[in-house]
Structure formats: structure tokens, C-alpha cells
PDB file of N, CA and C in Angstrom:
ATOM      1  N   THR A 179       9.482   8.339  -9.760  1.00  0.00           N
ATOM      2  CA  THR A 179       8.324   7.543  -9.202  1.00  0.00           C
ATOM      3  C   THR A 179       7.933   8.214  -7.911  1.00  0.00           C
ATOM      4  N   GLY A 180       6.684   7.968  -7.463  1.00  0.00           N
ATOM      5  CA  GLY A 180       6.091   8.687  -6.306  1.00  0.00           C
ATOM      6  C   GLY A 180       4.867   9.459  -6.558  1.00  0.00           C
ATOM      7  N   VAL A 181       4.622  10.330  -5.620  1.00  0.00           N
ATOM      8  CA  VAL A 181       3.370  11.151  -5.737  1.00  0.00           C
ATOM      9  C   VAL A 181       3.756  12.623  -5.838  1.00  0.00           C
ATOM     10  N   ILE A 182       3.097  13.228  -6.816  1.00  0.00           N
ATOM     11  CA  ILE A 182       3.304  14.697  -7.043  1.00  0.00           C
ATOM     12  C   ILE A 182       1.989  15.356  -6.962  1.00  0.00           C
ATOM     13  N   VAL A 183       1.801  16.371  -6.079  1.00  0.00           N
ATOM     14  CA  VAL A 183       0.654  17.153  -5.930  1.00  0.00           C
ATOM     15  C   VAL A 183       0.902  18.629  -6.247  1.00  0.00           C
ATOM     16  N   GLU A 184       0.111  19.197  -7.195  1.00  0.00           N
ATOM     17  CA  GLU A 184       0.280  20.617  -7.501  1.00  0.00           C
ATOM     18  C   GLU A 184      -1.071  21.208  -7.062  1.00  0.00           C
ATOM     19  N   LEU A 185      -0.948  22.192  -6.214  1.00  0.00           N
ATOM     20  CA  LEU A 185      -2.277  22.668  -5.623  1.00  0.00           C
ATOM     21  C   LEU A 185      -2.044  24.280  -5.707  1.00  0.00           C
ATOM     22  N   THR A 186      -3.128  24.981  -6.354  1.00  0.00           N
ATOM     23  CA  THR A 186      -3.120  26.432  -6.581  1.00  0.00           C
ATOM     24  C   THR A 186      -4.318  27.034  -5.957  1.00  0.00           C
ATOM     25  N   PRO A 187      -4.172  27.917  -4.985  1.00  0.00           N
ATOM     26  CA  PRO A 187      -5.351  28.457  -4.325  1.00  0.00           C
ATOM     27  C   PRO A 187      -5.730  29.769  -5.066  1.00  0.00           C
ATOM     28  N   HIS A 188      -6.948  30.012  -5.234  1.00  0.00           N
ATOM     29  CA  HIS A 188      -7.567  31.257  -5.726  1.00  0.00           C
ATOM     30  C   HIS A 188      -8.553  31.773  -4.846  1.00  0.00           C
ATOM     31  N   VAL A 189      -8.390  33.068  -4.293  1.00  0.00           N
ATOM     32  CA  VAL A 189      -9.355  33.718  -3.461  1.00  0.00           C
ATOM     33  C   VAL A 189     -10.516  34.129  -4.274  1.00  0.00           C
ATOM     34  N   VAL A 190     -11.781  33.629  -3.812  1.00  0.00           N
ATOM     35  CA  VAL A 190     -13.036  33.938  -4.562  1.00  0.00           C
ATOM     36  C   VAL A 190     -13.932  34.690  -3.606  1.00  0.00           C
ATOM     37  N   GLY A 191     -14.041  35.954  -3.855  1.00  0.00           N
ATOM     38  CA  GLY A 191     -14.870  36.692  -2.828  1.00  0.00           C
ATOM     39  C   GLY A 191     -14.196  36.903  -1.444  1.00  0.00           C
ATOM     40  N   ALA A 192     -15.001  37.246  -0.464  1.00  0.00           N
ATOM     41  CA  ALA A 192     -14.395  37.534   0.808  1.00  0.00           C
ATOM     42  C   ALA A 192     -14.242  36.289   1.622  1.00  0.00           C
ATOM     43  N   ASN A 193     -14.941  35.215   1.412  1.00  0.00           N
ATOM     44  CA  ASN A 193     -14.948  33.994   2.357  1.00  0.00           C
ATOM     45  C   ASN A 193     -14.804  32.745   1.678  1.00  0.00           C
ATOM     46  N   GLN A 194     -14.255  32.696   0.407  1.00  0.00           N
ATOM     47  CA  GLN A 194     -14.093  31.339  -0.318  1.00  0.00           C
ATOM     48  C   GLN A 194     -12.724  31.352  -0.911  1.00  0.00           C
ATOM     49  N   VAL A 195     -12.321  30.034  -1.063  1.00  0.00           N
ATOM     50  CA  VAL A 195     -11.068  29.651  -1.802  1.00  0.00           C
ATOM     51  C   VAL A 195     -11.398  28.700  -2.791  1.00  0.00           C
ATOM     52  N   LEU A 196     -10.953  28.796  -3.995  1.00  0.00           N
ATOM     53  CA  LEU A 196     -11.077  27.716  -5.046  1.00  0.00           C
ATOM     54  C   LEU A 196      -9.724  27.173  -5.195  1.00  0.00           C
ATOM     55  N   LEU A 197      -9.603  25.805  -4.915  1.00  0.00           N
ATOM     56  CA  LEU A 197      -8.360  25.091  -5.033  1.00  0.00           C
ATOM     57  C   LEU A 197      -8.335  24.257  -6.431  1.00  0.00           C
ATOM     58  N   THR A 198      -7.311  24.560  -7.204  1.00  0.00           N
ATOM     59  CA  THR A 198      -7.153  23.830  -8.478  1.00  0.00           C
ATOM     60  C   THR A 198      -6.036  22.845  -8.118  1.00  0.00           C
ATOM     61  N   LEU A 199      -6.402  21.535  -8.329  1.00  0.00           N
ATOM     62  CA  LEU A 199      -5.463  20.486  -7.889  1.00  0.00           C
ATOM     63  C   LEU A 199      -5.127  19.544  -9.131  1.00  0.00           C
ATOM     64  N   HIS A 200      -3.820  19.185  -9.220  1.00  0.00           N
ATOM     65  CA  HIS A 200      -3.413  18.142 -10.163  1.00  0.00           C
ATOM     66  C   HIS A 200      -2.571  17.135  -9.328  1.00  0.00           C
ATOM     67  N   ALA A 201      -2.968  15.937  -9.248  1.00  0.00           N
ATOM     68  CA  ALA A 201      -2.192  14.917  -8.559  1.00  0.00           C
ATOM     69  C   ALA A 201      -1.784  13.711  -9.514  1.00  0.00           C
ATOM     70  N   GLU A 202      -0.566  13.285  -9.222  1.00  0.00           N
ATOM     71  CA  GLU A 202      -0.092  12.239 -10.153  1.00  0.00           C
ATOM     72  C   GLU A 202       0.677  11.182  -9.319  1.00  0.00           C
ATOM     73  N   ARG A 203       0.466   9.965  -9.509  1.00  0.00           N
ATOM     74  CA  ARG A 203       1.149   8.897  -8.916  1.00  0.00           C
ATOM     75  C   ARG A 203       1.761   7.989  -9.891  1.00  0.00           C
ATOM     76  N   SER A 204       3.061   7.689  -9.772  1.00  0.00           N
ATOM     77  CA  SER A 204       3.806   6.857 -10.834  1.00  0.00           C
ATOM     78  C   SER A 204       4.614   5.789 -10.138  1.00  0.00           C
ATOM     79  N   GLU A 205       4.839   4.618 -10.751  1.00  0.00           N
ATOM     80  CA  GLU A 205       5.768   3.616 -10.253  1.00  0.00           C
ATOM     81  C   GLU A 205       6.366   2.871 -11.402  1.00  0.00           C
ATOM     82  N   ILE A 206       7.539   2.217 -11.143  1.00  0.00           N
ATOM     83  CA  ILE A 206       8.052   1.366 -12.214  1.00  0.00           C
ATOM     84  C   ILE A 206       7.208   0.144 -12.254  1.00  0.00           C
ATOM     85  N   SER A 207       6.851  -0.282 -13.428  1.00  0.00           N
ATOM     86  CA  SER A 207       5.990  -1.540 -13.650  1.00  0.00           C
ATOM     87  C   SER A 207       6.813  -2.745 -13.630  1.00  0.00           C
ATOM     88  N   SER A 208       6.175  -3.958 -13.356  1.00  0.00           N
ATOM     89  CA  SER A 208       6.877  -5.155 -13.287  1.00  0.00           C
ATOM     90  C   SER A 208       7.408  -5.561 -14.672  1.00  0.00           C
ATOM     91  N   PHE A 209       6.885  -4.904 -15.707  1.00  0.00           N
ATOM     92  CA  PHE A 209       7.118  -5.231 -17.102  1.00  0.00           C
ATOM     93  C   PHE A 209       8.233  -4.390 -17.558  1.00  0.00           C
ATOM     94  N   SER A 210       8.929  -4.884 -18.561  1.00  0.00           N
ATOM     95  CA  SER A 210       9.994  -4.050 -19.154  1.00  0.00           C
ATOM     96  C   SER A 210       9.940  -4.157 -20.624  1.00  0.00           C
ATOM     97  N   SER A 211      10.677  -3.301 -21.462  1.00  0.00           N
ATOM     98  CA  SER A 211      10.613  -3.398 -22.875  1.00  0.00           C
ATOM     99  C   SER A 211      12.035  -3.214 -23.248  1.00  0.00           C
ATOM    100  N   ASP A 212      12.239  -3.285 -24.604  1.00  0.00           N
ATOM    101  CA  ASP A 212      13.593  -3.226 -25.184  1.00  0.00           C
ATOM    102  C   ASP A 212      14.030  -1.747 -24.979  1.00  0.00           C
ATOM    103  N   ALA A 213      13.193  -0.818 -24.826  1.00  0.00           N
ATOM    104  CA  ALA A 213      13.614   0.635 -24.695  1.00  0.00           C
ATOM    105  C   ALA A 213      13.912   0.891 -23.168  1.00  0.00           C
ATOM    106  N   GLY A 214      13.691   0.011 -22.280  1.00  0.00           N
ATOM    107  CA  GLY A 214      13.923   0.248 -20.849  1.00  0.00           C
ATOM    108  C   GLY A 214      12.738  -0.101 -19.931  1.00  0.00           C
ATOM    109  N   TYR A 215      12.646   0.594 -18.892  1.00  0.00           N
ATOM    110  CA  TYR A 215      11.638   0.385 -17.929  1.00  0.00           C
ATOM    111  C   TYR A 215      10.284   0.953 -18.410  1.00  0.00           C
ATOM    112  N   VAL A 216       9.144   0.315 -17.905  1.00  0.00           N
ATOM    113  CA  VAL A 216       7.823   0.859 -18.204  1.00  0.00           C
ATOM    114  C   VAL A 216       7.299   1.474 -16.883  1.00  0.00           C
ATOM    115  N   PHE A 217       6.724   2.579 -17.001  1.00  0.00           N
ATOM    116  CA  PHE A 217       6.088   3.277 -15.825  1.00  0.00           C
ATOM    117  C   PHE A 217       4.608   3.292 -15.832  1.00  0.00           C
ATOM    118  N   GLY A 218       3.981   2.961 -14.662  1.00  0.00           N
ATOM    119  CA  GLY A 218       2.541   3.048 -14.566  1.00  0.00           C
ATOM    120  C   GLY A 218       2.219   4.351 -13.887  1.00  0.00           C
ATOM    121  N   THR A 219       1.175   5.134 -14.535  1.00  0.00           N
ATOM    122  CA  THR A 219       0.882   6.490 -13.947  1.00  0.00           C
ATOM    123  C   THR A 219      -0.580   6.613 -13.806  1.00  0.00           C
ATOM    124  N   GLN A 220      -1.023   7.204 -12.717  1.00  0.00           N
ATOM    125  CA  GLN A 220      -2.409   7.667 -12.507  1.00  0.00           C
ATOM    126  C   GLN A 220      -2.367   9.138 -12.284  1.00  0.00           C
ATOM    127  N   GLU A 221      -3.313   9.873 -12.927  1.00  0.00           N
ATOM    128  CA  GLU A 221      -3.371  11.293 -12.767  1.00  0.00           C
ATOM    129  C   GLU A 221      -4.799  11.680 -12.692  1.00  0.00           C
ATOM    130  N   THR A 222      -4.985  12.827 -11.930  1.00  0.00           N
ATOM    131  CA  THR A 222      -6.335  13.419 -11.746  1.00  0.00           C
ATOM    132  C   THR A 222      -6.214  14.952 -11.640  1.00  0.00           C
ATOM    133  N   ASP A 223      -7.258  15.636 -12.195  1.00  0.00           N
ATOM    134  CA  ASP A 223      -7.340  17.094 -12.078  1.00  0.00           C
ATOM    135  C   ASP A 223      -8.756  17.380 -11.486  1.00  0.00           C
ATOM    136  N   THR A 224      -8.757  18.345 -10.593  1.00  0.00           N
ATOM    137  CA  THR A 224     -10.085  18.749 -10.001  1.00  0.00           C
ATOM    138  C   THR A 224     -10.039  20.169  -9.400  1.00  0.00           C
ATOM    139  N   GLU A 225     -11.145  20.630  -9.104  1.00  0.00           N
ATOM    140  CA  GLU A 225     -11.197  21.908  -8.495  1.00  0.00           C
ATOM    141  C   GLU A 225     -12.130  21.770  -7.243  1.00  0.00           C
ATOM    142  N   ILE A 226     -11.818  22.379  -6.075  1.00  0.00           N
ATOM    143  CA  ILE A 226     -12.533  22.235  -4.839  1.00  0.00           C
ATOM    144  C   ILE A 226     -12.797  23.682  -4.411  1.00  0.00           C
ATOM    145  N   LEU A 227     -14.123  23.962  -4.131  1.00  0.00           N
ATOM    146  CA  LEU A 227     -14.506  25.300  -3.561  1.00  0.00           C
ATOM    147  C   LEU A 227     -14.734  25.175  -2.127  1.00  0.00           C
ATOM    148  N   LEU A 228     -14.024  25.879  -1.285  1.00  0.00           N
ATOM    149  CA  LEU A 228     -14.142  25.827   0.134  1.00  0.00           C
ATOM    150  C   LEU A 228     -14.522  27.150   0.725  1.00  0.00           C
ATOM    151  N   ASP A 229     -15.448  27.189   1.704  1.00  0.00           N
ATOM    152  CA  ASP A 229     -15.830  28.314   2.531  1.00  0.00           C
ATOM    153  C   ASP A 229     -14.830  28.494   3.575  1.00  0.00           C
ATOM    154  N   ASP A 230     -14.702  29.611   4.092  1.00  0.00           N
ATOM    155  CA  ASP A 230     -13.826  29.984   5.215  1.00  0.00           C
ATOM    156  C   ASP A 230     -13.963  28.977   6.343  1.00  0.00           C
ATOM    157  N   GLY A 231     -12.919  28.308   6.786  1.00  0.00           N
ATOM    158  CA  GLY A 231     -12.876  27.436   7.813  1.00  0.00           C
ATOM    159  C   GLY A 231     -13.094  25.916   7.481  1.00  0.00           C
ATOM    160  N   GLU A 232     -13.406  25.615   6.193  1.00  0.00           N
ATOM    161  CA  GLU A 232     -13.664  24.250   5.770  1.00  0.00           C
ATOM    162  C   GLU A 232     -12.317  23.460   5.550  1.00  0.00           C
ATOM    163  N   THR A 233     -12.429  22.244   5.562  1.00  0.00           N
ATOM    164  CA  THR A 233     -11.270  21.417   5.271  1.00  0.00           C
ATOM    165  C   THR A 233     -11.548  20.422   4.094  1.00  0.00           C
ATOM    166  N   ALA A 234     -10.630  20.144   3.286  1.00  0.00           N
ATOM    167  CA  ALA A 234     -10.752  19.206   2.040  1.00  0.00           C
ATOM    168  C   ALA A 234      -9.839  18.035   2.367  1.00  0.00           C
ATOM    169  N   VAL A 235     -10.268  16.787   1.983  1.00  0.00           N
ATOM    170  CA  VAL A 235      -9.523  15.629   2.033  1.00  0.00           C
ATOM    171  C   VAL A 235      -9.335  15.032   0.645  1.00  0.00           C
ATOM    172  N   ILE A 236      -8.192  14.768   0.310  1.00  0.00           N
ATOM    173  CA  ILE A 236      -7.805  14.268  -1.085  1.00  0.00           C
ATOM    174  C   ILE A 236      -7.362  12.777  -0.870  1.00  0.00           C
ATOM    175  N   SER A 237      -8.043  11.985  -1.736  1.00  0.00           N
ATOM    176  CA  SER A 237      -7.640  10.586  -1.712  1.00  0.00           C
ATOM    177  C   SER A 237      -7.922   9.788  -3.062  1.00  0.00           C
ATOM    178  N   GLY A 238      -7.570   8.620  -3.244  1.00  0.00           N
ATOM    179  CA  GLY A 238      -7.961   7.814  -4.440  1.00  0.00           C
ATOM    180  C   GLY A 238      -6.891   7.339  -5.369  1.00  0.00           C
ATOM    181  N   LEU A 239      -5.548   7.872  -5.152  1.00  0.00           N
ATOM    182  CA  LEU A 239      -4.505   7.303  -5.976  1.00  0.00           C
ATOM    183  C   LEU A 239      -3.955   6.157  -5.326  1.00  0.00           C
ATOM    184  N   THR A 240      -4.471   4.930  -5.804  1.00  0.00           N
ATOM    185  CA  THR A 240      -4.213   3.695  -5.115  1.00  0.00           C
ATOM    186  C   THR A 240      -3.610   2.640  -6.143  1.00  0.00           C
ATOM    187  N   THR A 241      -3.169   1.541  -5.656  1.00  0.00           N
ATOM    188  CA  THR A 241      -2.697   0.509  -6.418  1.00  0.00           C
ATOM    189  C   THR A 241      -3.070  -0.852  -5.770  1.00  0.00           C
ATOM    190  N   LYS A 242      -3.125  -1.901  -6.489  1.00  0.00           N
ATOM    191  CA  LYS A 242      -3.508  -3.136  -5.941  1.00  0.00           C
ATOM    192  C   LYS A 242      -2.473  -4.191  -6.486  1.00  0.00           C
ATOM    193  N   ASP A 243      -1.584  -4.719  -5.699  1.00  0.00           N
ATOM    194  CA  ASP A 243      -0.597  -5.737  -6.135  1.00  0.00           C
ATOM    195  C   ASP A 243      -1.244  -7.090  -6.090  1.00  0.00           C
ATOM    196  N   LEU A 244      -1.051  -7.847  -7.137  1.00  0.00           N
ATOM    197  CA  LEU A 244      -1.486  -9.233  -7.210  1.00  0.00           C
ATOM    198  C   LEU A 244      -0.326 -10.169  -7.029  1.00  0.00           C
TER     199      LEU A 244
END
């Protein structure tokens, strides 16, 4: 359980970087089955094109406990 981030940079031209991103968040669910624990998982894949000197912010893997 936890957060896994895989980030691969690719140099594009002289002044740009293409970031390939895979992010995953998992946790043990409050439910169980005869086979054992149940895991809840969120995943996303995206690409970000950055010019030299730019910054990217990654967000959105959230949960809401009731």
C-alpha cells in the first residue's frame, strides 16, 4: 500500500523535456473476502511537456473516508 510514482524524462530538442508519468495509490479496503484482504487502487498515466526552466505539479490521487 502507499504511493508509487514512475517518472521517465525524454529530452526533446534543445530546450524541452517530455515527462512520461505513471502514478498509483493503493490501500487496504475496509472490506474483506474469503480470499483475504481487498485493496483499493487508483492509477493514472500522463505525459507532460516542459520548456527549459518550467515546473510541473502532480496531484489528484485522493481518498474520502466516510
